[in-house]
Tab-separated table of C-alpha atoms in Angstrom:
chain	number	residue	atom	x	y	z
M	452	MET	CA	8.653	-116.315	98.561
M	453	THR	CA	9.899	-117.807	95.487
M	454	SER	CA	9.685	-116.535	92.189
M	455	SER	CA	7.603	-119.760	91.235
M	456	MET	CA	4.753	-118.533	93.244
M	457	PRO	CA	1.557	-117.866	91.220
M	458	LYS	CA	0.892	-114.358	90.264
M	459	ASP	CA	-2.490	-112.462	91.561
M	460	ARG	CA	-3.069	-110.021	88.847
M	461	THR	CA	-6.222	-109.070	90.711
M	462	MET	CA	-4.086	-107.906	93.683
M	463	VAL	CA	-1.230	-106.290	91.520
M	464	GLY	CA	-4.242	-104.274	89.949
M	465	ILE	CA	-5.728	-103.141	93.438
M	466	VAL	CA	-2.058	-102.002	94.325
M	467	PHE	CA	-1.945	-99.857	91.019
M	468	LEU	CA	-5.257	-98.579	91.775
M	469	THR	CA	-4.065	-97.749	95.287
M	470	PHE	CA	-1.172	-95.725	93.909
M	471	PHE	CA	-3.449	-93.845	91.874
M	472	VAL	CA	-5.762	-92.837	94.637
M	473	MET	CA	-2.831	-92.106	97.010
M	474	SER	CA	-1.409	-89.750	94.376
M	475	LEU	CA	-4.988	-87.977	93.772
M	476	LEU	CA	-5.284	-86.874	97.540
M	477	THR	CA	-1.319	-86.158	97.886
M	478	ASN	CA	-0.702	-83.996	94.908
M	479	ILE	CA	-3.471	-81.584	94.636
M	480	LEU	CA	-2.496	-78.755	97.058
M	481	GLY	CA	-0.427	-76.981	94.781
M	482	PRO	CA	-3.047	-75.807	92.384
M	483	LEU	CA	-5.298	-75.021	95.399
M	484	VAL	CA	-3.037	-72.607	97.048
M	485	PRO	CA	-4.077	-69.510	95.190
M	486	ASP	CA	-7.716	-70.505	95.885
M	487	ILE	CA	-7.071	-71.211	99.564
M	488	ILE	CA	-5.656	-67.792	99.880
M	489	SER	CA	-8.416	-65.919	98.165
M	490	SER	CA	-11.379	-67.872	99.397
M	491	PHE	CA	-10.077	-67.809	103.115
M	492	GLN	CA	-8.331	-64.529	103.067
M	493	VAL	CA	-5.188	-65.968	104.705
M	494	SER	CA	-1.459	-65.317	104.672
M	495	LEU	CA	1.185	-67.285	102.434
M	496	THR	CA	2.178	-68.756	105.912
M	497	ALA	CA	-1.566	-69.618	106.837
M	498	ALA	CA	-1.762	-71.514	103.363
M	499	ALA	CA	1.531	-73.181	103.645
M	500	LEU	CA	0.169	-75.003	106.795
M	501	LEU	CA	-2.089	-77.053	104.787
M	502	PRO	CA	0.607	-79.036	103.064
M	503	PHE	CA	2.265	-78.798	106.223
M	504	SER	CA	-0.555	-80.694	107.975
M	505	PHE	CA	-0.849	-83.253	105.358
M	506	PHE	CA	2.983	-84.069	104.987
M	507	ILE	CA	3.560	-83.734	108.824
M	508	ALA	CA	1.617	-87.084	109.143
M	509	TYR	CA	4.370	-88.888	107.378
M	510	GLY	CA	6.647	-88.007	110.036
M	511	VAL	CA	4.495	-89.180	112.701
M	512	MET	CA	2.897	-92.111	110.868
M	513	SER	CA	5.787	-93.810	108.731
M	514	ILE	CA	7.728	-95.830	111.550
M	515	PRO	CA	4.585	-96.543	113.334
M	516	ALA	CA	2.869	-97.811	110.450
M	517	GLY	CA	5.464	-100.636	109.718
M	518	PHE	CA	4.764	-102.230	113.257
M	519	LEU	CA	0.613	-101.798	112.621
M	520	VAL	CA	1.034	-103.717	109.355
M	521	GLU	CA	3.052	-106.350	110.998
M	522	GLN	CA	0.680	-106.486	113.895
M	523	PHE	CA	-2.706	-106.467	111.990
M	524	GLY	CA	-1.920	-107.257	108.267
M	525	GLU	CA	-2.176	-105.387	105.160
M	526	LYS	CA	-5.886	-105.564	104.554
M	527	SER	CA	-6.981	-104.149	107.664
M	528	VAL	CA	-4.457	-101.398	107.789
M	529	MET	CA	-5.200	-100.408	104.265
M	530	ILE	CA	-8.983	-100.385	104.973
M	531	VAL	CA	-8.300	-98.079	108.241
M	532	ALA	CA	-6.110	-96.071	105.986
M	533	PHE	CA	-8.702	-95.131	103.454
M	534	LEU	CA	-11.344	-94.769	106.242
M	535	ALA	CA	-8.871	-92.170	107.377
M	536	GLY	CA	-8.931	-90.713	103.841
M	537	THR	CA	-12.779	-90.851	103.576
M	538	PHE	CA	-13.280	-89.096	107.048
M	539	GLY	CA	-10.739	-86.355	106.097
M	540	SER	CA	-12.323	-85.658	102.794
M	541	LEU	CA	-15.694	-85.624	104.078
M	542	SER	CA	-15.078	-83.438	107.146
M	543	PHE	CA	-13.983	-80.500	104.773
M	544	ALA	CA	-16.552	-81.579	102.012
M	545	PHE	CA	-19.253	-80.935	104.451
M	546	HIS	CA	-17.545	-78.139	106.457
M	547	PRO	CA	-15.171	-76.067	104.139
M	548	THR	CA	-13.602	-73.767	106.363
M	549	TYR	CA	-9.840	-73.331	106.876
M	550	GLN	CA	-9.643	-74.919	110.372
M	551	VAL	CA	-11.259	-78.090	109.210
M	552	ALA	CA	-8.836	-78.224	106.136
M	553	VAL	CA	-6.139	-77.998	108.312
M	554	VAL	CA	-7.221	-81.028	110.673
M	555	SER	CA	-8.663	-83.098	107.734
M	556	LEU	CA	-5.394	-82.872	105.595
M	557	PHE	CA	-3.560	-84.297	108.712
M	558	VAL	CA	-6.051	-87.246	108.839
M	559	MET	CA	-5.603	-87.936	105.184
M	560	GLY	CA	-1.912	-87.505	105.288
M	561	SER	CA	-1.750	-90.466	108.246
M	562	GLY	CA	-3.831	-92.750	106.031
M	563	MET	CA	-1.358	-92.028	102.973
M	564	ALA	CA	1.711	-92.621	104.819
M	565	THR	CA	0.286	-95.749	106.353
M	566	LEU	CA	-0.858	-96.904	102.951
M	567	GLN	CA	2.601	-96.407	101.362
M	568	THR	CA	4.142	-98.784	104.127
M	569	ALA	CA	1.522	-101.444	103.312
M	570	ILE	CA	1.450	-101.635	99.695
M	571	ASN	CA	5.213	-102.401	98.328
M	572	PRO	CA	5.516	-105.667	100.273
M	573	LEU	CA	2.058	-106.484	98.924
M	574	LEU	CA	3.148	-105.580	95.372
M	575	ARG	CA	6.195	-107.684	95.568
M	576	VAL	CA	4.246	-111.116	96.715
M	577	ALA	CA	1.189	-110.518	94.317
M	578	GLY	CA	3.085	-109.801	91.203
M	579	GLY	CA	6.179	-111.939	92.141
M	580	GLU	CA	9.846	-111.389	93.016
M	581	GLU	CA	11.138	-111.471	89.498
M	582	HIS	CA	8.645	-108.631	88.438
M	583	PHE	CA	8.823	-106.440	91.560
M	584	ALA	CA	11.301	-104.081	89.878
M	585	PHE	CA	8.957	-103.450	86.806
M	586	ASN	CA	5.862	-103.339	88.900
M	587	SER	CA	7.343	-100.668	91.186
M	588	ALA	CA	8.358	-98.621	88.131
M	589	PHE	CA	4.867	-99.140	86.753
M	590	ALA	CA	3.286	-98.192	89.760
M	591	GLN	CA	5.317	-94.850	89.998
M	592	LEU	CA	4.075	-94.275	86.474
M	593	ILE	CA	0.464	-94.709	87.565
M	594	PHE	CA	1.262	-92.246	90.640
M	595	GLY	CA	2.607	-89.780	88.101
M	596	LEU	CA	-0.172	-89.797	85.936
M	597	ALA	CA	-2.761	-89.213	88.499
M	598	SER	CA	-0.399	-86.417	89.702
M	599	PHE	CA	-0.506	-85.026	85.953
M	600	LEU	CA	-4.109	-85.398	85.343
M	601	ASN	CA	-5.156	-84.146	89.071
M	602	PRO	CA	-4.989	-80.401	88.105
M	603	TYR	CA	-6.984	-80.846	84.777
M	604	LEU	CA	-9.667	-82.201	87.039
M	605	TYR	CA	-9.563	-79.258	89.079
M	606	SER	CA	-9.619	-77.095	86.484
M	607	TYR	CA	-12.395	-78.480	84.823
M	608	LEU	CA	-14.708	-78.496	87.836
M	609	VAL	CA	-13.485	-74.950	89.155
M	610	LEU	CA	-14.365	-73.639	85.670
M	611	ASN	CA	-17.533	-75.423	84.934
M	612	LEU	CA	-19.204	-74.938	88.573
M	613	SER	CA	-18.015	-71.279	88.372
M	614	SER	CA	-19.825	-70.780	85.137
M	615	GLY	CA	-22.658	-72.797	85.964
M	616	ALA	CA	-22.411	-75.061	83.093
M	617	ASN	CA	-23.769	-78.102	85.139
M	618	LYS	CA	-27.281	-78.454	83.461
M	619	THR	CA	-26.747	-81.658	81.305
M	620	ASN	CA	-23.812	-82.808	83.260
M	621	PRO	CA	-25.026	-85.041	86.127
M	622	LEU	CA	-21.641	-85.135	87.889
M	623	LEU	CA	-21.677	-81.285	87.823
M	624	THR	CA	-25.244	-81.024	88.740
M	625	ILE	CA	-24.508	-83.079	91.797
M	626	LEU	CA	-21.413	-81.211	92.867
M	627	SER	CA	-23.117	-77.845	92.386
M	628	ARG	CA	-25.830	-78.727	95.140
M	629	LEU	CA	-23.076	-80.071	97.321
M	630	THR	CA	-20.546	-77.437	96.958
M	631	PRO	CA	-20.560	-73.697	98.078
M	632	ARG	CA	-21.130	-71.894	94.970
M	633	GLU	CA	-18.031	-69.379	96.096
M	634	LEU	CA	-15.887	-72.583	96.708
M	635	PRO	CA	-15.953	-74.471	93.539
M	636	TRP	CA	-12.583	-75.911	94.297
M	637	ALA	CA	-13.633	-77.546	97.312
M	638	SER	CA	-15.701	-79.998	95.008
M	639	MET	CA	-12.409	-81.885	94.644
M	640	TYR	CA	-12.744	-83.223	98.142
M	641	TRP	CA	-16.170	-84.927	97.325
M	642	ILE	CA	-14.138	-86.593	94.635
M	643	PHE	CA	-11.688	-87.826	96.837
M	644	ALA	CA	-14.416	-89.219	99.407
M	645	VAL	CA	-15.853	-91.289	96.291
M	646	PHE	CA	-12.596	-92.803	95.610
M	647	THR	CA	-11.773	-93.669	98.947
M	648	VAL	CA	-15.163	-95.117	99.458
M	649	VAL	CA	-14.849	-97.263	96.687
M	650	MET	CA	-11.544	-98.608	97.557
M	651	ILE	CA	-12.716	-99.666	100.975
M	652	GLY	CA	-15.493	-101.447	98.865
M	653	VAL	CA	-12.809	-103.245	96.843
M	654	LEU	CA	-10.560	-104.109	99.809
M	655	LEU	CA	-13.343	-105.828	101.710
M	656	LEU	CA	-14.247	-107.945	98.771
M	657	THR	CA	-10.467	-109.055	97.931
M	658	ARG	CA	-8.798	-111.896	99.265
M	659	PHE	CA	-5.252	-110.990	100.311
M	660	PRO	CA	-2.230	-113.104	99.650
M	661	VAL	CA	-0.010	-113.845	102.780
M	662	VAL	CA	2.700	-111.486	102.766
M	663	GLU	CA	6.209	-112.769	104.305
M	664	ARG	CA	8.169	-109.931	104.762
M	665	THR	CA	11.733	-109.844	103.446
M	666	GLU	CA	14.518	-108.468	106.036
M	667	ASP	CA	14.410	-105.009	104.339
M	668	GLU	CA	10.741	-104.754	104.941
M	669	HIS	CA	10.507	-105.515	108.282
M	670	ALA	CA	9.890	-102.432	110.679
M	671	GLY	CA	12.852	-103.521	113.065
M	672	SER	CA	13.118	-103.289	116.545
M	673	LEU	CA	13.425	-99.902	118.614
M	674	ALA	CA	17.072	-101.126	119.464
M	675	MET	CA	17.805	-101.145	115.619
M	676	TYR	CA	16.594	-97.646	115.093
M	677	GLY	CA	18.676	-96.634	118.084
M	678	LYS	CA	21.696	-98.025	116.381
M	679	LEU	CA	21.076	-96.117	113.263
M	680	PHE	CA	20.493	-93.004	114.787
M	681	ARG	CA	23.886	-92.943	116.365
M	682	LYS	CA	25.370	-93.012	112.981
M	683	PRO	CA	26.095	-89.605	111.368
M	684	MET	CA	25.588	-90.908	107.939
M	685	VAL	CA	22.211	-91.978	108.532
M	686	TRP	CA	21.085	-88.328	109.780
M	687	ALA	CA	22.917	-86.988	106.752
M	688	PHE	CA	20.785	-89.153	104.175
M	689	PHE	CA	17.736	-88.685	106.470
M	690	LEU	CA	18.221	-84.468	106.260
M	691	CYS	CA	18.838	-84.943	102.575
M	692	VAL	CA	15.728	-86.776	101.878
M	693	PHE	CA	13.867	-84.070	104.076
M	694	ALA	CA	15.608	-81.437	101.747
M	695	TYR	CA	14.342	-83.400	98.678
M	696	VAL	CA	10.849	-83.798	99.660
M	697	GLY	CA	10.542	-80.291	100.650
M	698	SER	CA	12.166	-79.254	97.302
M	699	GLU	CA	9.542	-81.048	95.325
M	700	GLN	CA	6.582	-79.820	97.254
M	701	GLY	CA	7.958	-76.515	97.769
M	702	THR	CA	8.059	-76.099	93.798
M	703	ALA	CA	4.831	-77.599	93.341
M	704	ASP	CA	3.109	-75.939	95.851
M	705	TRP	CA	3.867	-72.410	95.053
M	706	ILE	CA	4.133	-72.560	91.228
M	707	SER	CA	0.549	-71.304	90.535
M	708	LYS	CA	0.899	-68.569	93.241
M	709	PHE	CA	4.089	-67.212	91.774
M	710	LEU	CA	2.821	-67.184	88.355
M	711	SER	CA	-0.511	-65.595	89.023
M	712	GLN	CA	1.165	-62.785	91.575
M	713	TYR	CA	4.246	-62.016	89.326
M	714	HIS	CA	3.073	-62.634	85.572
M	715	GLY	CA	-0.746	-62.472	86.066
M	716	TYR	CA	-1.540	-66.045	84.851
M	717	ASP	CA	-5.136	-67.369	85.582
M	718	PRO	CA	-4.319	-70.152	88.401
M	719	HIS	CA	-7.226	-72.301	87.108
M	720	THR	CA	-5.949	-72.728	83.689
M	721	ALA	CA	-2.336	-71.677	83.170
M	722	GLY	CA	-1.187	-72.094	86.788
M	723	ALA	CA	-3.034	-75.525	87.027
M	724	THR	CA	-1.354	-76.598	83.658
M	725	ALA	CA	1.985	-75.766	84.842
M	726	VAL	CA	1.529	-77.705	88.106
M	727	ALA	CA	0.450	-80.664	86.128
M	728	TRP	CA	3.373	-80.511	83.599
M	729	PHE	CA	5.817	-80.400	86.467
M	730	TRP	CA	4.245	-83.723	87.703
M	731	GLY	CA	4.099	-85.181	84.426
M	732	LEU	CA	7.739	-84.290	83.450
M	733	LEU	CA	8.825	-85.397	87.078
M	734	THR	CA	7.325	-89.018	85.821
M	735	ALA	CA	8.834	-88.759	82.591
M	736	GLY	CA	12.072	-87.804	83.690
M	737	CYS	CA	12.217	-91.179	85.458
M	738	PHE	CA	12.640	-93.271	82.110
M	739	ILE	CA	15.569	-90.729	81.121
M	740	GLY	CA	17.108	-91.312	84.626
M	741	MET	CA	16.914	-95.047	84.129
M	742	LEU	CA	18.929	-94.919	80.898
M	743	LEU	CA	21.372	-92.452	82.371
M	744	LEU	CA	22.040	-94.958	85.456
M	745	LYS	CA	23.033	-97.820	83.062
M	746	ILE	CA	25.693	-95.368	81.623
M	747	LEU	CA	27.026	-93.187	84.381
M	748	ASP	CA	27.624	-93.172	88.366
M	749	SER	CA	24.576	-92.479	90.075
M	750	ARG	CA	26.225	-89.785	92.091
M	751	HIS	CA	27.169	-88.002	88.794
M	752	VAL	CA	23.606	-88.336	87.593
M	753	LEU	CA	22.511	-86.761	90.628
M	754	ILE	CA	25.001	-83.886	90.371
M	755	GLY	CA	23.936	-83.139	87.012
M	756	ALA	CA	20.332	-83.299	87.767
M	757	CYS	CA	20.850	-80.870	90.871
M	758	CYS	CA	22.394	-78.510	88.662
M	759	GLY	CA	19.762	-78.561	86.019
M	760	ALA	CA	17.032	-77.878	88.698
M	761	LEU	CA	18.930	-75.291	89.941
M	762	ALA	CA	19.095	-73.675	86.477
M	763	CYS	CA	15.715	-74.078	85.917
M	764	LEU	CA	14.908	-72.564	89.317
M	765	THR	CA	17.002	-69.371	88.554
M	766	ALA	CA	14.978	-69.042	85.062
M	767	ALA	CA	11.604	-69.462	86.793
M	768	LEU	CA	12.523	-66.998	89.452
M	769	PHE	CA	14.227	-64.152	87.609
M	770	GLY	CA	13.303	-65.056	83.953
M	771	PRO	CA	10.274	-63.114	82.003
M	772	ALA	CA	6.678	-64.597	81.967
M	773	ARG	CA	6.806	-66.945	79.221
M	774	LEU	CA	10.384	-68.539	80.466
M	775	SER	CA	8.794	-68.777	83.897
M	776	LEU	CA	5.832	-70.689	82.674
M	777	ILE	CA	8.051	-73.200	81.240
M	778	ALA	CA	11.013	-73.435	83.694
M	779	PHE	CA	8.968	-74.319	86.716
M	780	PRO	CA	7.558	-77.460	84.971
M	781	ALA	CA	11.050	-78.335	83.769
M	782	ILE	CA	12.237	-78.546	87.587
M	783	GLY	CA	10.352	-81.828	87.728
M	784	LEU	CA	12.144	-83.317	84.711
M	785	PHE	CA	15.584	-82.708	86.895
M	786	ALA	CA	14.077	-83.760	89.907
M	787	SER	CA	12.734	-87.046	88.748
M	788	VAL	CA	15.821	-88.963	89.310
M	789	MET	CA	16.701	-87.497	92.753
M	790	TRP	CA	14.444	-89.770	95.067
M	791	PRO	CA	15.361	-93.095	93.680
M	792	ILE	CA	19.064	-91.882	93.742
M	793	LEU	CA	19.069	-90.903	97.116
M	794	VAL	CA	17.360	-93.776	98.642
M	795	SER	CA	19.576	-96.315	96.743
M	796	LEU	CA	22.596	-94.487	97.928
M	797	ALA	CA	21.315	-94.466	101.321
M	798	LEU	CA	20.298	-97.985	101.381
M	799	ASN	CA	23.570	-99.145	99.920
M	800	SER	CA	25.451	-97.164	102.562
M	801	VAL	CA	24.703	-99.507	105.319
M	802	SER	CA	25.465	-103.591	105.431
M	803	GLU	CA	22.419	-104.101	108.082
M	804	HIS	CA	19.034	-102.886	109.171
M	805	HIS	CA	17.497	-101.937	105.560
M	806	GLY	CA	14.350	-102.281	106.905
M	807	SER	CA	14.692	-99.717	109.807
M	808	PHE	CA	16.710	-97.389	107.586
M	809	ALA	CA	14.194	-97.406	105.210
M	810	GLY	CA	11.404	-96.251	107.851
M	811	ILE	CA	13.825	-93.397	108.809
M	812	LEU	CA	14.054	-92.199	105.403
M	813	SER	CA	10.420	-92.373	104.762
M	814	THR	CA	10.018	-90.064	107.954
M	815	GLY	CA	11.866	-87.558	105.966
M	816	ILE	CA	8.777	-87.051	103.692
M	817	MET	CA	7.755	-84.777	106.421
M	818	GLY	CA	10.237	-82.357	104.609
M	819	GLY	CA	7.170	-81.813	102.190
M	820	ALA	CA	5.469	-80.189	105.170
M	821	VAL	CA	8.185	-77.951	106.504
M	822	VAL	CA	9.793	-76.545	103.620
M	823	PRO	CA	6.608	-74.925	102.193
M	824	ILE	CA	5.761	-73.325	105.231
M	825	ILE	CA	9.254	-71.970	105.363
M	826	ILE	CA	8.828	-70.471	101.982
M	827	GLY	CA	5.490	-69.231	102.953
M	828	ARG	CA	6.648	-67.416	105.796
M	829	ILE	CA	9.654	-65.434	103.946
M	830	GLY	CA	7.158	-64.794	101.471
M	831	ASP	CA	4.853	-63.027	103.608
M	832	HIS	CA	8.064	-60.713	105.048
M	833	ASP	CA	10.117	-60.316	101.872
M	834	GLY	CA	7.928	-61.745	99.046
M	835	LEU	CA	7.171	-65.020	97.299
M	836	ARG	CA	10.391	-64.917	94.895
M	837	LEU	CA	12.652	-64.562	97.937
M	838	GLY	CA	10.363	-67.458	99.661
M	839	ILE	CA	10.831	-69.758	96.849
M	840	SER	CA	14.752	-68.902	96.792
M	841	PHE	CA	14.886	-70.989	99.830
M	842	LEU	CA	14.882	-73.939	97.228
M	843	TYR	CA	18.666	-72.764	96.528
M	844	ILE	CA	19.396	-74.051	100.034
M	845	THR	CA	17.304	-77.629	99.782
M	846	PHE	CA	18.408	-78.552	96.067
M	847	GLY	CA	21.713	-77.532	97.465
M	848	ALA	CA	21.703	-80.143	100.160
M	849	VAL	CA	20.668	-82.801	97.577
M	850	LEU	CA	23.471	-81.840	95.294
M	851	SER	CA	25.709	-82.499	98.197
M	852	VAL	CA	25.223	-86.013	98.303
M	853	GLY	CA	26.832	-86.863	94.824
M	854	PHE	CA	30.124	-85.327	96.623
M	855	TRP	CA	30.041	-87.117	100.178
M	856	ALA	CA	28.176	-90.389	99.499
M	857	LYS	CA	30.465	-93.359	99.927
M	858	PRO	CA	27.930	-96.595	99.060
M	859	LEU	CA	29.438	-99.825	99.578
M	860	ILE	CA	27.912	-100.952	96.566
M	861	MET	CA	27.903	-99.126	93.188
M	862	ASN	CA	25.202	-99.096	90.587
M	863	ALA	CA	25.769	-101.398	87.874
M	864	THR	CA	26.441	-99.630	84.509
M	865	ILE	CA	27.374	-100.571	80.874
M	866	SER	CA	30.962	-100.273	81.672
M	867	ARG	CA	30.540	-101.703	85.171
M	868	LYS	CA	28.152	-104.321	84.478
M	869	ASP	CA	28.103	-105.890	87.842
M	870	PRO	CA	27.467	-103.720	91.019
M	871	THR	CA	30.850	-103.171	92.479
M	872	THR	CA	31.385	-103.715	96.076
M	873	VAL	CA	33.610	-100.930	97.300
M	874	SER	CA	35.624	-101.157	100.953
M	875	HIS	CA	35.799	-97.976	103.024
M	876	SER	CA	38.337	-97.831	105.575
């Protein structure tokens, strides 16, 4: 595709809306964990099985989704993905039990993993290659905005449905009739269902552009994956992406429960707000990171960010209540630059098969499934404080990349204006 191709602003807007809805469905589990534990009377490990079910779908679907998109096209795959989101949301909304929640979240996660594979090439074509970097950054801002607003929506629904303050509000009146009185938080799944149904309708009425995928966007062949998997460096970056997403979700999923259990904060207000600010600062930190990457080597930025995150983690776990309330969200500020730096260092460390390598890295998102359940398991036996301390290991793994990564191309900085190609013997 050339940069002179007419831009499809409608399609760009639809992609942005897709990012917003994806975020709504993806990052709500943190505020819900205390309610899940109290409503279903389950252990910390059992509660962690819910984010496990959602994020393990990324491990299952990330690579197959690439083949599906190339076979059937973006529109068909995106509609099926939102159908999966609708089915998962409605199954729990109609039958709000723990067992149904586990299955429904896997179905929803499969849909979101598939969407992630489809929308980036679509954004490049619809918005134009010359605007792709800006549009990608703006899409992440929208994703972060939805993550920030999500806990506030949850808090609003739970507090008002619990108090019965729904006599003059049509939305609350309808949700109060659909949602069991003892499970006001389950109303979020009706909201999810509405958003996914609306997206299906929008997609059906939209004409999609023809997407000619670049070499980096192709799923690749099985032979390419086999060649990459024989490289120790590929495994190292996969494990560190796994560790990063595990750190991100392991923090977000347990903030509210920790603040409630150790400091007595209300999970419906203070806990939800802390989670919201974690996502908000994670989004805002991207802009600071963009500035730092124009000044410093990306590996040095990564080292500094990891040290900052570890310092905040220490303050959150072992500091007094007020400090913990501030330090947990602050972890998001330092974590904000980790994902883009990890991915760029990884892709800049191989000279070929970038599309296949990107699929492998996306599979590492299942770290968001495994780490929270490890935290829950440790928490059940030795306390949640020790469980969350497992994040020292995962953040430490991310920190290590700053010391051993040897990219073929260095990031451009003010003092090094052009990307520098490095030869490694």
